[in-house]
Amino acid sequence: MDPASAGSVAARARTENFPVASLLFPRAMRPHLRAVYGFARLVDILGDEFSADGLDGAQRSSLKGSVLAGDAGKARASSETTSTSDVVGNRLAALDELEAEVEACYEGVPTWQVMQALQPTIRACDLPREPFLRLIEANRIDQRVAEYETWDELKGYCTHSADPVGRLVLGVVGRTEPELVALSDDVCTGLQLVNFLQDVPRDLALGRVYLPAEDRRRFGVAELGQPNEPLRRLLEFEAEQARGFLGSGEELGRRLGGRVGRGVALFARGGLAALEALERADWDVFTQRPRPSRARLALAAIR
């Protein structure tokens, strides 16, 4: 299997909120949004799950294909027999290959299916390289940075991991005015913070902590691996920061207007609905990953 087949990445993307929101966009834009989202999912999967110790050629492609298809068990089994440094090296090599595929989209012919699907979007929407390269760099950062001391450091990470997605969406809709970009950056940072709150156990299993150390000390958090009152209060505090950023979604939607504005605003509303789900679960991110129901997302879409 091609390591970046469009079908495999699409199978992963179907469980997440971006495709739901994209249905509000004009039909002609949806393939471009799917192409951008496919890239964003691909780079995250390579940075979080890929492990191909000692494989190359067809074997390596087969393993990467299984990871993309959601067969995380194979990835875990491989990483159990691979040293941490080897896993990191393999992921960095895969991200280097992906960067070469990005360059091929601009200068030649890409070979990975997801990138072949992305190239027409890059050309039709005149998308710049930088947001794609920033997303790749975010996953390189993940291989060498395990935690962040301050909020400012974490925000710097978000400028690579989250904000570029919104800038690419604005590129697809043809609206890249600086004030819109600033509002989009806020929304994307807010969405990234929501993911950090939802995924504390998952990130910890990957050896990463996205709750700033200065905030953990402030709330007396000494344990991230199980529910406890200091952690609950910290998650509640961080959620208020996320809400503040997501509040820019309504203004961004208003300025864009029409179906595009409603579609973009739904991204922020989806993030707010996720925070409501966390609050209803009393900030328990261990029993299950709190997430809004499809009904709540549908209500957010028509508000």
PDB file of C-alpha atoms in Angstrom:
ATOM      1  CA  MET A   1       0.000   0.000   0.000  1.00  0.00           C
ATOM      2  CA  ASP A   2       1.176   3.513  -0.743  1.00  0.00           C
ATOM      3  CA  PRO A   3       2.282   5.047   2.574  1.00  0.00           C
ATOM      4  CA  ALA A   4       0.094   8.085   1.983  1.00  0.00           C
ATOM      5  CA  SER A   5      -2.927   6.695   0.157  1.00  0.00           C
ATOM      6  CA  ALA A   6      -5.870   9.064   0.060  1.00  0.00           C
ATOM      7  CA  GLY A   7      -8.303   6.346   1.092  1.00  0.00           C
ATOM      8  CA  SER A   8      -6.375   5.437   4.244  1.00  0.00           C
ATOM      9  CA  VAL A   9      -6.106   9.009   5.462  1.00  0.00           C
ATOM     10  CA  ALA A  10      -9.754   9.655   4.598  1.00  0.00           C
ATOM     11  CA  ALA A  11     -10.721   6.689   6.765  1.00  0.00           C
ATOM     12  CA  ARG A  12      -9.006   8.363   9.718  1.00  0.00           C
ATOM     13  CA  ALA A  13     -10.470  11.789   8.940  1.00  0.00           C
ATOM     14  CA  ARG A  14     -14.075  10.580   8.892  1.00  0.00           C
ATOM     15  CA  THR A  15     -14.110  10.312  12.693  1.00  0.00           C
ATOM     16  CA  GLU A  16     -13.235  13.971  13.235  1.00  0.00           C
ATOM     17  CA  ASN A  17     -15.023  17.316  13.026  1.00  0.00           C
ATOM     18  CA  PHE A  18     -13.379  18.999  10.056  1.00  0.00           C
ATOM     19  CA  PRO A  19     -15.346  17.081   7.363  1.00  0.00           C
ATOM     20  CA  VAL A  20     -18.599  17.899   9.201  1.00  0.00           C
ATOM     21  CA  ALA A  21     -17.857  21.609   9.057  1.00  0.00           C
ATOM     22  CA  SER A  22     -16.695  21.433   5.452  1.00  0.00           C
ATOM     23  CA  LEU A  23     -20.192  20.428   4.317  1.00  0.00           C
ATOM     24  CA  LEU A  24     -21.300  24.018   4.899  1.00  0.00           C
ATOM     25  CA  PHE A  25     -18.830  25.305   2.296  1.00  0.00           C
ATOM     26  CA  PRO A  26     -19.767  25.672  -1.376  1.00  0.00           C
ATOM     27  CA  ARG A  27     -19.483  22.345  -3.175  1.00  0.00           C
ATOM     28  CA  ALA A  28     -16.627  23.525  -5.405  1.00  0.00           C
ATOM     29  CA  MET A  29     -14.451  24.243  -2.347  1.00  0.00           C
ATOM     30  CA  ARG A  30     -14.972  20.912  -0.597  1.00  0.00           C
ATOM     31  CA  PRO A  31     -12.419  18.857  -2.567  1.00  0.00           C
ATOM     32  CA  HIS A  32      -9.791  21.496  -1.797  1.00  0.00           C
ATOM     33  CA  LEU A  33     -10.666  21.430   1.911  1.00  0.00           C
ATOM     34  CA  ARG A  34     -10.494  17.638   1.918  1.00  0.00           C
ATOM     35  CA  ALA A  35      -7.070  17.790   0.263  1.00  0.00           C
ATOM     36  CA  VAL A  36      -5.753  20.234   2.868  1.00  0.00           C
ATOM     37  CA  TYR A  37      -7.194  18.204   5.709  1.00  0.00           C
ATOM     38  CA  GLY A  38      -5.751  15.007   4.281  1.00  0.00           C
ATOM     39  CA  PHE A  39      -2.302  16.591   4.419  1.00  0.00           C
ATOM     40  CA  ALA A  40      -2.795  17.803   7.998  1.00  0.00           C
ATOM     41  CA  ARG A  41      -3.854  14.326   9.117  1.00  0.00           C
ATOM     42  CA  LEU A  42      -1.005  12.697   7.232  1.00  0.00           C
ATOM     43  CA  VAL A  43       1.689  14.808   8.854  1.00  0.00           C
ATOM     44  CA  ASP A  44       0.245  14.177  12.319  1.00  0.00           C
ATOM     45  CA  ILE A  45       0.045  10.426  11.746  1.00  0.00           C
ATOM     46  CA  LEU A  46       3.671  10.297  10.596  1.00  0.00           C
ATOM     47  CA  GLY A  47       4.789  12.382  13.570  1.00  0.00           C
ATOM     48  CA  ASP A  48       2.756  10.533  16.205  1.00  0.00           C
ATOM     49  CA  GLU A  49       2.479   6.910  15.105  1.00  0.00           C
ATOM     50  CA  PHE A  50       4.958   5.980  12.419  1.00  0.00           C
ATOM     51  CA  SER A  51       7.616   3.429  13.340  1.00  0.00           C
ATOM     52  CA  ALA A  52       9.373   1.306  10.686  1.00  0.00           C
ATOM     53  CA  ASP A  53      12.514  -0.054  12.277  1.00  0.00           C
ATOM     54  CA  GLY A  54      14.781  -1.767   9.810  1.00  0.00           C
ATOM     55  CA  LEU A  55      12.309  -1.671   6.945  1.00  0.00           C
ATOM     56  CA  ASP A  56      12.629  -0.157   3.539  1.00  0.00           C
ATOM     57  CA  GLY A  57      11.017  -0.312   0.151  1.00  0.00           C
ATOM     58  CA  ALA A  58       7.808  -2.334  -0.058  1.00  0.00           C
ATOM     59  CA  GLN A  59       7.971  -3.442   3.593  1.00  0.00           C
ATOM     60  CA  ARG A  60       8.287   0.109   4.834  1.00  0.00           C
ATOM     61  CA  SER A  61       5.423   1.278   2.610  1.00  0.00           C
ATOM     62  CA  SER A  62       3.260  -1.548   3.867  1.00  0.00           C
ATOM     63  CA  LEU A  63       3.821  -0.642   7.494  1.00  0.00           C
ATOM     64  CA  LYS A  64       3.226   3.040   6.917  1.00  0.00           C
ATOM     65  CA  GLY A  65       0.057   2.094   5.059  1.00  0.00           C
ATOM     66  CA  SER A  66      -1.211   0.114   8.044  1.00  0.00           C
ATOM     67  CA  VAL A  67      -0.599   3.031  10.371  1.00  0.00           C
ATOM     68  CA  LEU A  68      -2.487   5.362   8.063  1.00  0.00           C
ATOM     69  CA  ALA A  69      -5.342   2.891   7.902  1.00  0.00           C
ATOM     70  CA  GLY A  70      -5.670   3.132  11.668  1.00  0.00           C
ATOM     71  CA  ASP A  71      -3.886  -0.104  12.608  1.00  0.00           C
ATOM     72  CA  ALA A  72      -2.208   1.542  15.573  1.00  0.00           C
ATOM     73  CA  GLY A  73      -1.565  -1.828  17.160  1.00  0.00           C
ATOM     74  CA  LYS A  74       1.078  -2.618  14.546  1.00  0.00           C
ATOM     75  CA  ALA A  75       2.706   0.734  15.171  1.00  0.00           C
ATOM     76  CA  ARG A  76       2.778   0.109  18.914  1.00  0.00           C
ATOM     77  CA  ALA A  77       4.112  -3.404  18.458  1.00  0.00           C
ATOM     78  CA  SER A  78       6.906  -2.058  16.278  1.00  0.00           C
ATOM     79  CA  SER A  79       7.782   0.698  18.723  1.00  0.00           C
ATOM     80  CA  GLU A  80       7.959  -1.819  21.579  1.00  0.00           C
ATOM     81  CA  THR A  81      10.880  -3.531  19.847  1.00  0.00           C
ATOM     82  CA  THR A  82      12.494  -0.309  18.680  1.00  0.00           C
ATOM     83  CA  SER A  83      14.522   2.079  20.803  1.00  0.00           C
ATOM     84  CA  THR A  84      13.145   5.570  21.350  1.00  0.00           C
ATOM     85  CA  SER A  85      15.991   7.097  19.349  1.00  0.00           C
ATOM     86  CA  ASP A  86      15.257   4.779  16.422  1.00  0.00           C
ATOM     87  CA  VAL A  87      11.546   5.620  16.485  1.00  0.00           C
ATOM     88  CA  VAL A  88      12.355   9.337  16.518  1.00  0.00           C
ATOM     89  CA  GLY A  89      14.849   8.853  13.680  1.00  0.00           C
ATOM     90  CA  ASN A  90      12.302   6.973  11.600  1.00  0.00           C
ATOM     91  CA  ARG A  91       9.662   9.621  12.159  1.00  0.00           C
ATOM     92  CA  LEU A  92      12.054  12.422  11.271  1.00  0.00           C
ATOM     93  CA  ALA A  93      13.043  10.564   8.106  1.00  0.00           C
ATOM     94  CA  ALA A  94       9.377  10.126   7.178  1.00  0.00           C
ATOM     95  CA  LEU A  95       8.764  13.841   7.771  1.00  0.00           C
ATOM     96  CA  ASP A  96      11.770  14.655   5.571  1.00  0.00           C
ATOM     97  CA  GLU A  97      10.231  12.522   2.832  1.00  0.00           C
ATOM     98  CA  LEU A  98       6.970  14.397   3.251  1.00  0.00           C
ATOM     99  CA  GLU A  99       8.771  17.745   2.917  1.00  0.00           C
ATOM    100  CA  ALA A 100      10.284  16.476  -0.329  1.00  0.00           C
ATOM    101  CA  GLU A 101       6.758  15.611  -1.475  1.00  0.00           C
ATOM    102  CA  VAL A 102       5.645  19.170  -0.679  1.00  0.00           C
ATOM    103  CA  GLU A 103       8.474  20.513  -2.813  1.00  0.00           C
ATOM    104  CA  ALA A 104       7.438  18.134  -5.586  1.00  0.00           C
ATOM    105  CA  CYS A 105       3.958  19.648  -5.505  1.00  0.00           C
ATOM    106  CA  TYR A 106       5.488  22.996  -6.459  1.00  0.00           C
ATOM    107  CA  GLU A 107       8.416  21.953  -8.625  1.00  0.00           C
ATOM    108  CA  GLY A 108       7.570  18.531 -10.041  1.00  0.00           C
ATOM    109  CA  VAL A 109       5.329  15.520  -9.585  1.00  0.00           C
ATOM    110  CA  PRO A 110       4.601  14.063  -6.112  1.00  0.00           C
ATOM    111  CA  THR A 111       4.448  10.285  -5.711  1.00  0.00           C
ATOM    112  CA  TRP A 112       2.310   9.878  -2.551  1.00  0.00           C
ATOM    113  CA  GLN A 113      -1.408   9.709  -3.239  1.00  0.00           C
ATOM    114  CA  VAL A 114      -2.385  12.304  -0.640  1.00  0.00           C
ATOM    115  CA  MET A 115       0.117  14.702  -2.177  1.00  0.00           C
ATOM    116  CA  GLN A 116      -1.110  13.945  -5.683  1.00  0.00           C
ATOM    117  CA  ALA A 117      -4.564  14.944  -4.464  1.00  0.00           C
ATOM    118  CA  LEU A 118      -3.128  18.081  -2.873  1.00  0.00           C
ATOM    119  CA  GLN A 119      -1.167  19.380  -5.875  1.00  0.00           C
ATOM    120  CA  PRO A 120      -4.248  20.514  -7.880  1.00  0.00           C
ATOM    121  CA  THR A 121      -5.497  22.369  -4.803  1.00  0.00           C
ATOM    122  CA  ILE A 122      -2.161  24.138  -4.350  1.00  0.00           C
ATOM    123  CA  ARG A 123      -2.282  25.256  -7.971  1.00  0.00           C
ATOM    124  CA  ALA A 124      -5.968  26.177  -8.111  1.00  0.00           C
ATOM    125  CA  CYS A 125      -5.875  28.168  -4.858  1.00  0.00           C
ATOM    126  CA  ASP A 126      -2.291  29.458  -5.196  1.00  0.00           C
ATOM    127  CA  LEU A 127      -1.415  28.162  -1.724  1.00  0.00           C
ATOM    128  CA  PRO A 128       2.058  29.040  -0.381  1.00  0.00           C
ATOM    129  CA  ARG A 129       4.571  26.480   0.863  1.00  0.00           C
ATOM    130  CA  GLU A 130       5.014  27.973   4.324  1.00  0.00           C
ATOM    131  CA  PRO A 131       1.889  26.627   6.076  1.00  0.00           C
ATOM    132  CA  PHE A 132       2.613  23.074   4.867  1.00  0.00           C
ATOM    133  CA  LEU A 133       6.225  23.312   6.012  1.00  0.00           C
ATOM    134  CA  ARG A 134       5.185  24.713   9.391  1.00  0.00           C
ATOM    135  CA  LEU A 135       2.910  21.724   9.980  1.00  0.00           C
ATOM    136  CA  ILE A 136       5.805  19.398   9.210  1.00  0.00           C
ATOM    137  CA  GLU A 137       8.066  21.385  11.523  1.00  0.00           C
ATOM    138  CA  ALA A 138       5.511  21.084  14.345  1.00  0.00           C
ATOM    139  CA  ASN A 139       5.851  17.323  14.160  1.00  0.00           C
ATOM    140  CA  ARG A 140       9.636  17.602  14.132  1.00  0.00           C
ATOM    141  CA  ILE A 141       9.362  19.691  17.301  1.00  0.00           C
ATOM    142  CA  ASP A 142       7.300  16.897  18.837  1.00  0.00           C
ATOM    143  CA  GLN A 143      10.230  14.524  18.375  1.00  0.00           C
ATOM    144  CA  ARG A 144      12.587  16.689  20.444  1.00  0.00           C
ATOM    145  CA  VAL A 145      10.414  18.688  22.886  1.00  0.00           C
ATOM    146  CA  ALA A 146       8.525  16.786  25.576  1.00  0.00           C
ATOM    147  CA  GLU A 147       6.971  19.678  27.504  1.00  0.00           C
ATOM    148  CA  TYR A 148       6.710  23.464  27.694  1.00  0.00           C
ATOM    149  CA  GLU A 149       7.671  25.653  30.615  1.00  0.00           C
ATOM    150  CA  THR A 150       5.474  28.674  29.820  1.00  0.00           C
ATOM    151  CA  TRP A 151       2.317  29.576  27.972  1.00  0.00           C
ATOM    152  CA  ASP A 152       4.336  31.709  25.542  1.00  0.00           C
ATOM    153  CA  GLU A 153       6.418  28.661  24.603  1.00  0.00           C
ATOM    154  CA  LEU A 154       3.277  26.602  24.029  1.00  0.00           C
ATOM    155  CA  LYS A 155       1.740  29.395  21.939  1.00  0.00           C
ATOM    156  CA  GLY A 156       4.875  29.374  19.801  1.00  0.00           C
ATOM    157  CA  TYR A 157       4.335  25.687  19.173  1.00  0.00           C
ATOM    158  CA  CYS A 158       0.719  26.370  18.149  1.00  0.00           C
ATOM    159  CA  THR A 159       1.937  28.765  15.434  1.00  0.00           C
ATOM    160  CA  HIS A 160       3.384  25.661  13.792  1.00  0.00           C
ATOM    161  CA  SER A 161       0.919  22.953  14.796  1.00  0.00           C
ATOM    162  CA  ALA A 162      -2.455  24.689  14.405  1.00  0.00           C
ATOM    163  CA  ASP A 163      -2.463  28.174  12.881  1.00  0.00           C
ATOM    164  CA  PRO A 164      -1.227  27.035   9.432  1.00  0.00           C
ATOM    165  CA  VAL A 165      -4.383  24.950   8.920  1.00  0.00           C
ATOM    166  CA  GLY A 166      -6.582  28.005   9.247  1.00  0.00           C
ATOM    167  CA  ARG A 167      -4.342  29.983   6.911  1.00  0.00           C
ATOM    168  CA  LEU A 168      -4.667  27.238   4.322  1.00  0.00           C
ATOM    169  CA  VAL A 169      -8.461  27.282   4.681  1.00  0.00           C
ATOM    170  CA  LEU A 170      -8.433  31.047   4.132  1.00  0.00           C
ATOM    171  CA  GLY A 171      -6.267  30.447   1.072  1.00  0.00           C
ATOM    172  CA  VAL A 172      -8.824  27.999  -0.284  1.00  0.00           C
ATOM    173  CA  VAL A 173     -11.646  30.523   0.137  1.00  0.00           C
ATOM    174  CA  GLY A 174      -9.499  33.328  -1.310  1.00  0.00           C
ATOM    175  CA  ARG A 175      -9.549  35.593   1.765  1.00  0.00           C
ATOM    176  CA  THR A 176      -6.106  36.232   3.215  1.00  0.00           C
ATOM    177  CA  GLU A 177      -6.486  39.762   4.598  1.00  0.00           C
ATOM    178  CA  PRO A 178      -4.230  40.251   7.665  1.00  0.00           C
ATOM    179  CA  GLU A 179      -7.122  40.879  10.040  1.00  0.00           C
ATOM    180  CA  LEU A 180      -8.798  37.648   8.954  1.00  0.00           C
ATOM    181  CA  VAL A 181      -5.543  35.743   9.351  1.00  0.00           C
ATOM    182  CA  ALA A 182      -5.205  37.051  12.924  1.00  0.00           C
ATOM    183  CA  LEU A 183      -8.738  35.923  13.803  1.00  0.00           C
ATOM    184  CA  SER A 184      -8.111  32.559  12.177  1.00  0.00           C
ATOM    185  CA  ASP A 185      -4.902  32.103  14.166  1.00  0.00           C
ATOM    186  CA  ASP A 186      -6.883  32.675  17.371  1.00  0.00           C
ATOM    187  CA  VAL A 187      -9.484  30.071  16.429  1.00  0.00           C
ATOM    188  CA  CYS A 188      -6.888  27.494  15.459  1.00  0.00           C
ATOM    189  CA  THR A 189      -4.905  28.051  18.644  1.00  0.00           C
ATOM    190  CA  GLY A 190      -8.136  27.607  20.611  1.00  0.00           C
ATOM    191  CA  LEU A 191      -8.916  24.359  18.806  1.00  0.00           C
ATOM    192  CA  GLN A 192      -5.410  23.110  19.492  1.00  0.00           C
ATOM    193  CA  LEU A 193      -5.798  23.883  23.189  1.00  0.00           C
ATOM    194  CA  VAL A 194      -9.052  21.915  23.250  1.00  0.00           C
ATOM    195  CA  ASN A 195      -7.236  18.935  21.778  1.00  0.00           C
ATOM    196  CA  PHE A 196      -4.530  19.241  24.425  1.00  0.00           C
ATOM    197  CA  LEU A 197      -7.190  19.083  27.153  1.00  0.00           C
ATOM    198  CA  GLN A 198      -8.990  16.118  25.592  1.00  0.00           C
ATOM    199  CA  ASP A 199      -5.796  14.181  24.956  1.00  0.00           C
ATOM    200  CA  VAL A 200      -3.850  14.416  28.223  1.00  0.00           C
ATOM    201  CA  PRO A 201      -3.641  10.596  28.623  1.00  0.00           C
ATOM    202  CA  ARG A 202      -2.821   9.998  24.942  1.00  0.00           C
ATOM    203  CA  ASP A 203      -0.117  12.663  24.894  1.00  0.00           C
ATOM    204  CA  LEU A 204       1.370  11.353  28.130  1.00  0.00           C
ATOM    205  CA  ALA A 205       1.610   7.895  26.546  1.00  0.00           C
ATOM    206  CA  LEU A 206       3.578   9.529  23.712  1.00  0.00           C
ATOM    207  CA  GLY A 207       5.921  11.134  26.245  1.00  0.00           C
ATOM    208  CA  ARG A 208       4.507  14.624  25.759  1.00  0.00           C
ATOM    209  CA  VAL A 209       2.871  17.174  28.055  1.00  0.00           C
ATOM    210  CA  TYR A 210       1.090  20.186  26.584  1.00  0.00           C
ATOM    211  CA  LEU A 211       0.010  21.732  29.892  1.00  0.00           C
ATOM    212  CA  PRO A 212       2.598  24.433  30.700  1.00  0.00           C
ATOM    213  CA  ALA A 213       4.834  23.593  33.660  1.00  0.00           C
ATOM    214  CA  GLU A 214       4.255  27.021  35.217  1.00  0.00           C
ATOM    215  CA  ASP A 215       0.502  26.351  35.248  1.00  0.00           C
ATOM    216  CA  ARG A 216       0.985  22.861  36.678  1.00  0.00           C
ATOM    217  CA  ARG A 217       3.001  24.332  39.535  1.00  0.00           C
ATOM    218  CA  ARG A 218       0.414  27.058  40.106  1.00  0.00           C
ATOM    219  CA  PHE A 219      -2.333  24.469  40.600  1.00  0.00           C
ATOM    220  CA  GLY A 220      -0.170  21.956  42.441  1.00  0.00           C
ATOM    221  CA  VAL A 221      -0.483  19.288  39.751  1.00  0.00           C
ATOM    222  CA  ALA A 222       1.924  16.441  40.436  1.00  0.00           C
ATOM    223  CA  GLU A 223       0.062  13.613  38.675  1.00  0.00           C
ATOM    224  CA  LEU A 224      -1.090  13.559  35.053  1.00  0.00           C
ATOM    225  CA  GLY A 225      -1.761   9.838  34.703  1.00  0.00           C
ATOM    226  CA  GLN A 226      -4.999   9.610  36.687  1.00  0.00           C
ATOM    227  CA  PRO A 227      -7.890  11.844  37.801  1.00  0.00           C
ATOM    228  CA  ASN A 228      -7.156  14.200  40.679  1.00  0.00           C
ATOM    229  CA  GLU A 229      -8.532  17.489  41.954  1.00  0.00           C
ATOM    230  CA  PRO A 230      -5.516  19.719  41.113  1.00  0.00           C
ATOM    231  CA  LEU A 231      -5.568  18.414  37.531  1.00  0.00           C
ATOM    232  CA  ARG A 232      -9.320  18.983  37.270  1.00  0.00           C
ATOM    233  CA  ARG A 233      -8.872  22.611  38.337  1.00  0.00           C
ATOM    234  CA  LEU A 234      -5.994  23.064  35.907  1.00  0.00           C
ATOM    235  CA  LEU A 235      -8.028  21.700  32.988  1.00  0.00           C
ATOM    236  CA  GLU A 236     -10.876  24.040  33.911  1.00  0.00           C
ATOM    237  CA  PHE A 237      -8.455  26.976  33.920  1.00  0.00           C
ATOM    238  CA  GLU A 238      -6.902  26.064  30.564  1.00  0.00           C
ATOM    239  CA  ALA A 239     -10.389  25.673  29.078  1.00  0.00           C
ATOM    240  CA  GLU A 240     -11.106  29.334  29.800  1.00  0.00           C
ATOM    241  CA  GLN A 241      -8.032  30.299  27.790  1.00  0.00           C
ATOM    242  CA  ALA A 242      -9.267  28.133  24.928  1.00  0.00           C
ATOM    243  CA  ARG A 243     -12.722  29.746  25.091  1.00  0.00           C
ATOM    244  CA  GLY A 244     -11.137  33.166  24.781  1.00  0.00           C
ATOM    245  CA  PHE A 245      -9.373  32.221  21.556  1.00  0.00           C
ATOM    246  CA  LEU A 246     -12.407  30.429  20.128  1.00  0.00           C
ATOM    247  CA  GLY A 247     -14.468  33.555  20.696  1.00  0.00           C
ATOM    248  CA  SER A 248     -12.821  35.014  17.584  1.00  0.00           C
ATOM    249  CA  GLY A 249     -14.741  32.504  15.476  1.00  0.00           C
ATOM    250  CA  GLU A 250     -17.976  34.484  15.382  1.00  0.00           C
ATOM    251  CA  GLU A 251     -16.244  37.667  14.229  1.00  0.00           C
ATOM    252  CA  LEU A 252     -14.282  35.732  11.627  1.00  0.00           C
ATOM    253  CA  GLY A 253     -17.478  34.138  10.342  1.00  0.00           C
ATOM    254  CA  ARG A 254     -19.238  37.512  10.225  1.00  0.00           C
ATOM    255  CA  ARG A 255     -16.444  39.128   8.231  1.00  0.00           C
ATOM    256  CA  LEU A 256     -16.292  36.258   5.753  1.00  0.00           C
ATOM    257  CA  GLY A 257     -20.071  36.142   5.393  1.00  0.00           C
ATOM    258  CA  GLY A 258     -22.337  33.691   3.607  1.00  0.00           C
ATOM    259  CA  ARG A 259     -21.854  29.940   3.571  1.00  0.00           C
ATOM    260  CA  VAL A 260     -18.106  30.293   3.934  1.00  0.00           C
ATOM    261  CA  GLY A 261     -18.525  32.386   7.060  1.00  0.00           C
ATOM    262  CA  ARG A 262     -20.952  29.893   8.572  1.00  0.00           C
ATOM    263  CA  GLY A 263     -18.593  27.025   7.772  1.00  0.00           C
ATOM    264  CA  VAL A 264     -15.595  28.731   9.345  1.00  0.00           C
ATOM    265  CA  ALA A 265     -17.604  29.762  12.414  1.00  0.00           C
ATOM    266  CA  LEU A 266     -18.625  26.133  12.893  1.00  0.00           C
ATOM    267  CA  PHE A 267     -14.999  25.158  13.514  1.00  0.00           C
ATOM    268  CA  ALA A 268     -14.971  27.437  16.568  1.00  0.00           C
ATOM    269  CA  ARG A 269     -18.419  26.308  17.675  1.00  0.00           C
ATOM    270  CA  GLY A 270     -17.267  22.708  17.462  1.00  0.00           C
ATOM    271  CA  GLY A 271     -14.398  23.573  19.790  1.00  0.00           C
ATOM    272  CA  LEU A 272     -16.772  25.274  22.225  1.00  0.00           C
ATOM    273  CA  ALA A 273     -19.061  22.230  22.098  1.00  0.00           C
ATOM    274  CA  ALA A 274     -16.063  20.044  22.948  1.00  0.00           C
ATOM    275  CA  LEU A 275     -15.354  22.219  25.979  1.00  0.00           C
ATOM    276  CA  GLU A 276     -18.969  21.836  27.055  1.00  0.00           C
ATOM    277  CA  ALA A 277     -18.567  18.055  26.772  1.00  0.00           C
ATOM    278  CA  LEU A 278     -15.466  18.248  28.971  1.00  0.00           C
ATOM    279  CA  GLU A 279     -17.352  20.298  31.526  1.00  0.00           C
ATOM    280  CA  ARG A 280     -20.264  17.838  31.549  1.00  0.00           C
ATOM    281  CA  ALA A 281     -17.740  15.056  32.195  1.00  0.00           C
ATOM    282  CA  ASP A 282     -16.385  17.095  35.135  1.00  0.00           C
ATOM    283  CA  TRP A 283     -13.045  17.279  33.310  1.00  0.00           C
ATOM    284  CA  ASP A 284     -12.546  13.501  33.420  1.00  0.00           C
ATOM    285  CA  VAL A 285     -10.375  12.793  30.368  1.00  0.00           C
ATOM    286  CA  PHE A 286      -9.458   9.293  31.533  1.00  0.00           C
ATOM    287  CA  THR A 287     -12.731   7.328  31.493  1.00  0.00           C
ATOM    288  CA  GLN A 288     -13.239   8.265  27.845  1.00  0.00           C
ATOM    289  CA  ARG A 289     -12.362  11.135  25.553  1.00  0.00           C
ATOM    290  CA  PRO A 290     -15.176  13.671  26.092  1.00  0.00           C
ATOM    291  CA  ARG A 291     -16.507  14.933  22.775  1.00  0.00           C
ATOM    292  CA  PRO A 292     -19.708  16.594  21.601  1.00  0.00           C
ATOM    293  CA  SER A 293     -22.426  14.425  20.131  1.00  0.00           C
ATOM    294  CA  ARG A 294     -23.377  14.655  16.468  1.00  0.00           C
ATOM    295  CA  ALA A 295     -26.623  16.289  17.576  1.00  0.00           C
ATOM    296  CA  ARG A 296     -24.749  19.060  19.357  1.00  0.00           C
ATOM    297  CA  LEU A 297     -22.550  19.618  16.318  1.00  0.00           C
ATOM    298  CA  ALA A 298     -25.657  19.804  14.133  1.00  0.00           C
ATOM    299  CA  LEU A 299     -27.158  22.392  16.489  1.00  0.00           C
ATOM    300  CA  ALA A 300     -23.946  24.401  16.321  1.00  0.00           C
ATOM    301  CA  ALA A 301     -24.139  24.314  12.518  1.00  0.00           C
ATOM    302  CA  ILE A 302     -27.579  25.922  12.393  1.00  0.00           C
ATOM    303  CA  ARG A 303     -27.214  28.460  15.192  1.00  0.00           C
TER     304      ARG A 303
END
